[in-house]
PDB file of C-alpha atoms in Angstrom:
ATOM      1  CA  UNK A 780      94.739  -8.263  23.091  1.00  0.00           C
ATOM      2  CA  UNK A 781      93.434  -6.836  19.781  1.00  0.00           C
ATOM      3  CA  UNK A 782      93.040 -10.692  18.885  1.00  0.00           C
ATOM      4  CA  UNK A 783      90.949 -11.398  21.754  1.00  0.00           C
ATOM      5  CA  UNK A 784      88.539  -8.177  21.124  1.00  0.00           C
ATOM      6  CA  UNK A 785      88.322  -9.315  17.526  1.00  0.00           C
ATOM      7  CA  UNK A 786      87.098 -12.755  18.940  1.00  0.00           C
ATOM      8  CA  UNK A 787      84.362 -11.175  21.144  1.00  0.00           C
ATOM      9  CA  UNK A 788      82.841  -9.211  18.360  1.00  0.00           C
ATOM     10  CA  UNK A 789      82.724 -12.393  16.244  1.00  0.00           C
ATOM     11  CA  UNK A 790      81.187 -13.957  18.566  1.00  0.00           C
ATOM     12  CA  UNK A 791      78.358 -11.704  19.268  1.00  0.00           C
ATOM     13  CA  UNK A 792      77.769 -11.178  15.658  1.00  0.00           C
ATOM     14  CA  UNK A 793      77.425 -15.120  15.267  1.00  0.00           C
ATOM     15  CA  UNK A 794      74.798 -14.878  18.220  1.00  0.00           C
ATOM     16  CA  UNK A 795      72.904 -11.984  16.881  1.00  0.00           C
ATOM     17  CA  UNK A 796      72.813 -13.399  13.173  1.00  0.00           C
ATOM     18  CA  UNK A 797      71.758 -16.571  14.573  1.00  0.00           C
ATOM     19  CA  UNK A 798      69.099 -15.208  17.026  1.00  0.00           C
ATOM     20  CA  UNK A 799      67.781 -12.919  13.926  1.00  0.00           C
ATOM     21  CA  UNK A 800      67.900 -16.085  11.184  1.00  0.00           C
ATOM     22  CA  UNK A 801      65.671 -17.953  13.994  1.00  0.00           C
ATOM     23  CA  UNK A 802      63.229 -14.796  14.474  1.00  0.00           C
ATOM     24  CA  UNK A 803      62.735 -14.765  10.502  1.00  0.00           C
ATOM     25  CA  UNK A 804      62.014 -18.167  10.223  1.00  0.00           C
ATOM     26  CA  UNK A 805      59.784 -18.715  13.562  1.00  0.00           C
ATOM     27  CA  UNK A 806      57.825 -15.612  11.933  1.00  0.00           C
ATOM     28  CA  UNK A 807      57.533 -16.879   8.492  1.00  0.00           C
ATOM     29  CA  UNK A 808      56.235 -20.466  10.049  1.00  0.00           C
ATOM     30  CA  UNK A 809      53.450 -18.509  12.141  1.00  0.00           C
ATOM     31  CA  UNK A 810      52.389 -16.437   8.841  1.00  0.00           C
ATOM     32  CA  UNK A 811      52.247 -19.521   6.995  1.00  0.00           C
ATOM     33  CA  UNK A 812      50.439 -21.889   9.439  1.00  0.00           C
ATOM     34  CA  UNK A 813      48.154 -18.821  10.127  1.00  0.00           C
ATOM     35  CA  UNK A 814      47.060 -18.479   6.319  1.00  0.00           C
ATOM     36  CA  UNK A 815      47.015 -22.057   5.713  1.00  0.00           C
ATOM     37  CA  UNK A 816      45.363 -23.500   9.061  1.00  0.00           C
ATOM     38  CA  UNK A 817      43.406 -20.894  10.704  1.00  0.00           C
ATOM     39  CA  UNK A 818      42.445 -18.381   8.050  1.00  0.00           C
ATOM     40  CA  UNK A 819      40.314 -21.121   6.061  1.00  0.00           C
ATOM     41  CA  UNK A 820      38.847 -22.450   9.186  1.00  0.00           C
ATOM     42  CA  UNK A 821      37.795 -19.217  10.374  1.00  0.00           C
ATOM     43  CA  UNK A 822      36.118 -18.309   7.231  1.00  0.00           C
ATOM     44  CA  UNK A 823      34.415 -21.302   7.198  1.00  0.00           C
ATOM     45  CA  UNK A 824      32.727 -21.345  10.383  1.00  0.00           C
ATOM     46  CA  UNK A 825      31.572 -17.991   9.989  1.00  0.00           C
ATOM     47  CA  UNK A 826      29.802 -18.958   6.712  1.00  0.00           C
ATOM     48  CA  UNK A 827      28.302 -21.919   8.475  1.00  0.00           C
ATOM     49  CA  UNK A 828      27.237 -19.725  11.288  1.00  0.00           C
ATOM     50  CA  UNK A 829      25.601 -17.443   8.849  1.00  0.00           C
ATOM     51  CA  UNK A 830      23.732 -20.020   6.690  1.00  0.00           C
ATOM     52  CA  UNK A 831      22.586 -21.712   9.848  1.00  0.00           C
ATOM     53  CA  UNK A 832      21.327 -18.811  12.217  1.00  0.00           C
ATOM     54  CA  UNK A 833      19.402 -16.994   9.396  1.00  0.00           C
ATOM     55  CA  UNK A 834      17.844 -20.247   7.782  1.00  0.00           C
ATOM     56  CA  UNK A 835      18.286 -18.419   4.357  1.00  0.00           C
ATOM     57  CA  UNK A 836      21.038 -17.722   1.631  1.00  0.00           C
ATOM     58  CA  UNK A 837      23.850 -15.421   2.475  1.00  0.00           C
ATOM     59  CA  UNK A 838      26.457 -14.380   0.310  1.00  0.00           C
ATOM     60  CA  UNK A 839      29.452 -16.441   1.071  1.00  0.00           C
ATOM     61  CA  UNK A 840      32.687 -15.582  -0.266  1.00  0.00           C
ATOM     62  CA  UNK A 841      33.232 -16.564  -4.184  1.00  0.00           C
ATOM     63  CA  UNK A 842      34.944 -19.955  -3.667  1.00  0.00           C
ATOM     64  CA  UNK A 843      33.350 -22.017  -6.180  1.00  0.00           C
ATOM     65  CA  UNK A 844      32.277 -24.970  -3.995  1.00  0.00           C
ATOM     66  CA  UNK A 845      30.974 -22.778  -1.080  1.00  0.00           C
ATOM     67  CA  UNK A 846      27.620 -22.089  -2.980  1.00  0.00           C
ATOM     68  CA  UNK A 847      26.980 -25.022  -4.904  1.00  0.00           C
ATOM     69  CA  UNK A 848      27.013 -27.367  -1.656  1.00  0.00           C
ATOM     70  CA  UNK A 849      24.387 -25.177   0.029  1.00  0.00           C
ATOM     71  CA  UNK A 850      21.944 -24.900  -2.848  1.00  0.00           C
ATOM     72  CA  UNK A 851      21.847 -28.433  -3.448  1.00  0.00           C
ATOM     73  CA  UNK A 852      20.733 -29.330  -0.003  1.00  0.00           C
ATOM     74  CA  UNK A 853      18.111 -26.590  -0.101  1.00  0.00           C
ATOM     75  CA  UNK A 854      14.193 -28.226  -0.989  1.00  0.00           C
ATOM     76  CA  UNK A 855      12.000 -25.462  -1.528  1.00  0.00           C
ATOM     77  CA  UNK A 856       8.455 -26.042  -0.324  1.00  0.00           C
ATOM     78  CA  UNK A 857       6.792 -23.639  -2.959  1.00  0.00           C
ATOM     79  CA  UNK A 858       8.074 -22.935  -6.636  1.00  0.00           C
ATOM     80  CA  UNK A 859       7.155 -19.989  -8.674  1.00  0.00           C
ATOM     81  CA  UNK A 860       7.119 -20.079 -12.600  1.00  0.00           C
ATOM     82  CA  UNK A 861       9.338 -17.283 -14.340  1.00  0.00           C
ATOM     83  CA  UNK A 862       8.651 -18.683 -17.576  1.00  0.00           C
ATOM     84  CA  UNK A 863      11.192 -18.833 -20.422  1.00  0.00           C
ATOM     85  CA  UNK A 864      14.106 -16.486 -21.313  1.00  0.00           C
ATOM     86  CA  UNK A 865      15.480 -16.233 -24.346  1.00  0.00           C
ATOM     87  CA  UNK A 866      18.576 -13.826 -23.921  1.00  0.00           C
ATOM     88  CA  UNK A 867      21.468 -12.575 -26.049  1.00  0.00           C
ATOM     89  CA  UNK A 868      24.706 -13.874 -24.065  1.00  0.00           C
ATOM     90  CA  UNK A 869      27.894 -11.540 -23.688  1.00  0.00           C
ATOM     91  CA  UNK A 870      30.261 -13.085 -26.062  1.00  0.00           C
ATOM     92  CA  UNK A 871      31.831 -11.576 -28.722  1.00  0.00           C
ATOM     93  CA  UNK A 872      29.920 -10.909 -32.224  1.00  0.00           C
ATOM     94  CA  UNK A 873      26.579 -11.020 -30.181  1.00  0.00           C
ATOM     95  CA  UNK A 874      25.559 -14.596 -32.070  1.00  0.00           C
ATOM     96  CA  UNK A 875      25.051 -16.789 -28.725  1.00  0.00           C
ATOM     97  CA  UNK A 876      22.086 -16.956 -26.861  1.00  0.00           C
ATOM     98  CA  UNK A 877      20.804 -18.882 -24.129  1.00  0.00           C
ATOM     99  CA  UNK A 878      17.250 -20.017 -23.573  1.00  0.00           C
ATOM    100  CA  UNK A 879      15.847 -21.322 -19.996  1.00  0.00           C
ATOM    101  CA  UNK A 880      12.908 -21.560 -17.659  1.00  0.00           C
ATOM    102  CA  UNK A 881      13.362 -20.213 -14.535  1.00  0.00           C
ATOM    103  CA  UNK A 882      11.745 -21.134 -10.879  1.00  0.00           C
ATOM    104  CA  UNK A 883      12.274 -19.513  -8.176  1.00  0.00           C
ATOM    105  CA  UNK A 884      11.992 -21.692  -4.677  1.00  0.00           C
ATOM    106  CA  UNK A 885      10.646 -20.204  -1.095  1.00  0.00           C
ATOM    107  CA  UNK A 886       9.064 -21.654   1.697  1.00  0.00           C
ATOM    108  CA  UNK A 887       6.569 -18.765   2.632  1.00  0.00           C
ATOM    109  CA  UNK A 888       3.093 -19.387   1.156  1.00  0.00           C
ATOM    110  CA  UNK A 889       2.806 -15.283   1.573  1.00  0.00           C
ATOM    111  CA  UNK A 890       5.267 -15.098  -0.622  1.00  0.00           C
ATOM    112  CA  UNK A 891       3.341 -16.218  -3.765  1.00  0.00           C
ATOM    113  CA  UNK A 892       1.231 -12.807  -4.458  1.00  0.00           C
ATOM    114  CA  UNK A 893       4.550 -10.692  -4.078  1.00  0.00           C
ATOM    115  CA  UNK A 894       6.319 -12.884  -6.585  1.00  0.00           C
ATOM    116  CA  UNK A 895       2.874 -12.344  -8.636  1.00  0.00           C
ATOM    117  CA  UNK A 896       2.498  -8.795  -8.585  1.00  0.00           C
ATOM    118  CA  UNK A 897       6.393  -8.077  -9.070  1.00  0.00           C
ATOM    119  CA  UNK A 898       7.027 -10.691 -11.638  1.00  0.00           C
ATOM    120  CA  UNK A 899       8.054  -8.002 -14.537  1.00  0.00           C
ATOM    121  CA  UNK A 900      10.840  -6.410 -12.166  1.00  0.00           C
ATOM    122  CA  UNK A 901      12.077 -10.067 -11.114  1.00  0.00           C
ATOM    123  CA  UNK A 902      11.727 -11.245 -14.803  1.00  0.00           C
ATOM    124  CA  UNK A 903      14.186  -7.841 -15.532  1.00  0.00           C
ATOM    125  CA  UNK A 904      16.361  -8.354 -12.757  1.00  0.00           C
ATOM    126  CA  UNK A 905      17.095 -12.264 -14.284  1.00  0.00           C
ATOM    127  CA  UNK A 906      17.693 -10.960 -17.681  1.00  0.00           C
ATOM    128  CA  UNK A 907      20.110  -8.382 -16.355  1.00  0.00           C
ATOM    129  CA  UNK A 908      21.921 -11.155 -14.953  1.00  0.00           C
ATOM    130  CA  UNK A 909      21.760 -13.583 -18.009  1.00  0.00           C
ATOM    131  CA  UNK A 910      22.831 -11.239 -20.455  1.00  0.00           C
ATOM    132  CA  UNK A 911      26.250 -10.893 -18.743  1.00  0.00           C
ATOM    133  CA  UNK A 912      27.213 -14.369 -18.935  1.00  0.00           C
ATOM    134  CA  UNK A 913      29.072 -16.521 -21.567  1.00  0.00           C
ATOM    135  CA  UNK A 914      28.415 -19.608 -23.184  1.00  0.00           C
ATOM    136  CA  UNK A 915      31.648 -20.868 -21.236  1.00  0.00           C
ATOM    137  CA  UNK A 916      29.742 -19.433 -18.107  1.00  0.00           C
ATOM    138  CA  UNK A 917      26.932 -21.958 -18.993  1.00  0.00           C
ATOM    139  CA  UNK A 918      28.084 -25.015 -17.569  1.00  0.00           C
ATOM    140  CA  UNK A 919      27.192 -27.247 -14.411  1.00  0.00           C
ATOM    141  CA  UNK A 920      30.374 -25.873 -12.747  1.00  0.00           C
ATOM    142  CA  UNK A 921      29.084 -22.096 -12.584  1.00  0.00           C
ATOM    143  CA  UNK A 922      25.627 -22.790 -12.730  1.00  0.00           C
ATOM    144  CA  UNK A 923      25.188 -22.607  -8.603  1.00  0.00           C
ATOM    145  CA  UNK A 924      26.732 -19.523  -8.980  1.00  0.00           C
ATOM    146  CA  UNK A 925      24.279 -17.743 -11.295  1.00  0.00           C
ATOM    147  CA  UNK A 926      21.493 -19.213  -9.237  1.00  0.00           C
ATOM    148  CA  UNK A 927      22.991 -17.168  -6.074  1.00  0.00           C
ATOM    149  CA  UNK A 928      23.639 -14.043  -8.624  1.00  0.00           C
ATOM    150  CA  UNK A 929      20.035 -13.991  -9.079  1.00  0.00           C
ATOM    151  CA  UNK A 930      18.978 -14.998  -5.362  1.00  0.00           C
ATOM    152  CA  UNK A 931      20.984 -12.143  -3.938  1.00  0.00           C
ATOM    153  CA  UNK A 932      19.312  -9.527  -6.891  1.00  0.00           C
ATOM    154  CA  UNK A 933      15.983 -10.457  -6.034  1.00  0.00           C
ATOM    155  CA  UNK A 934      15.920 -10.928  -2.172  1.00  0.00           C
ATOM    156  CA  UNK A 935      16.153  -7.100  -1.560  1.00  0.00           C
ATOM    157  CA  UNK A 936      13.309  -6.366  -3.678  1.00  0.00           C
ATOM    158  CA  UNK A 937      10.681  -9.105  -1.428  1.00  0.00           C
ATOM    159  CA  UNK A 938       9.154  -7.827   1.857  1.00  0.00           C
ATOM    160  CA  UNK A 939       7.169 -10.953   2.694  1.00  0.00           C
ATOM    161  CA  UNK A 940       9.705 -13.228   2.533  1.00  0.00           C
ATOM    162  CA  UNK A 941      12.866 -14.732   1.111  1.00  0.00           C
ATOM    163  CA  UNK A 942      13.900 -16.819  -1.680  1.00  0.00           C
ATOM    164  CA  UNK A 943      15.802 -19.868  -0.892  1.00  0.00           C
ATOM    165  CA  UNK A 944      16.689 -21.509  -4.470  1.00  0.00           C
ATOM    166  CA  UNK A 945      16.791 -21.035  -8.034  1.00  0.00           C
ATOM    167  CA  UNK A 946      15.888 -24.077 -10.348  1.00  0.00           C
ATOM    168  CA  UNK A 947      16.609 -24.029 -13.842  1.00  0.00           C
ATOM    169  CA  UNK A 948      14.799 -26.281 -16.447  1.00  0.00           C
ATOM    170  CA  UNK A 949      15.044 -26.893 -20.364  1.00  0.00           C
ATOM    171  CA  UNK A 950      18.609 -24.986 -20.506  1.00  0.00           C
ATOM    172  CA  UNK A 951      19.684 -24.443 -24.312  1.00  0.00           C
ATOM    173  CA  UNK A 952      22.612 -22.599 -25.999  1.00  0.00           C
ATOM    174  CA  UNK A 953      23.497 -21.950 -29.439  1.00  0.00           C
TER     175      UNK A 953
END
C-alpha cells in the first residue's frame, strides 16, 4: 500500500515539474520573441509616423543609423550661412581644434529674417555643441548625430519656422 502512494506522488511530482518547465520555456520564448521582433518594429513605426506627420526633424532614439538616413533624404529650399567656426575640442590636453563652416537648411522663406536677427545666439548654441566633441567624434559616422544635436538645440529658439537640415563645409581638425 505504501509503495502505491509513493508512485502516485512521484507521478504527480513529474507532472508538476514538467508543467513548470514548459511554462518557463514558453515565457522565455515569448519574452525573447517580443524583444527581438515586436519591440523594434513598434519603435521604427512610431519614428516613421512622427517624421511623416510633422514633416520636420524629430528626436529619434539615438540609434546610429536612424538620424543619418533622414538627414540624407532632406534637401532644404533655403540655406543660411553661419560662417566659419574655430573651436577647441574636448580632447585631453586641449591641443586639438576644429574649423568648420556651417549652413542651416530650412524651407520657409520667412525664417531668413529671424535667423539673421538671432545669428549671435545660434552661433553660440553651435559653439556649445562643437566644443563638447572630441577628434574621434568628427568623422562621417557621427556627423549626422552632430547635425541632429544642432537642429534640436536651435529649433526651440525659432518662432517663424523650423530647421530641417544642417550642412557642413570645409571641415578641418588638428
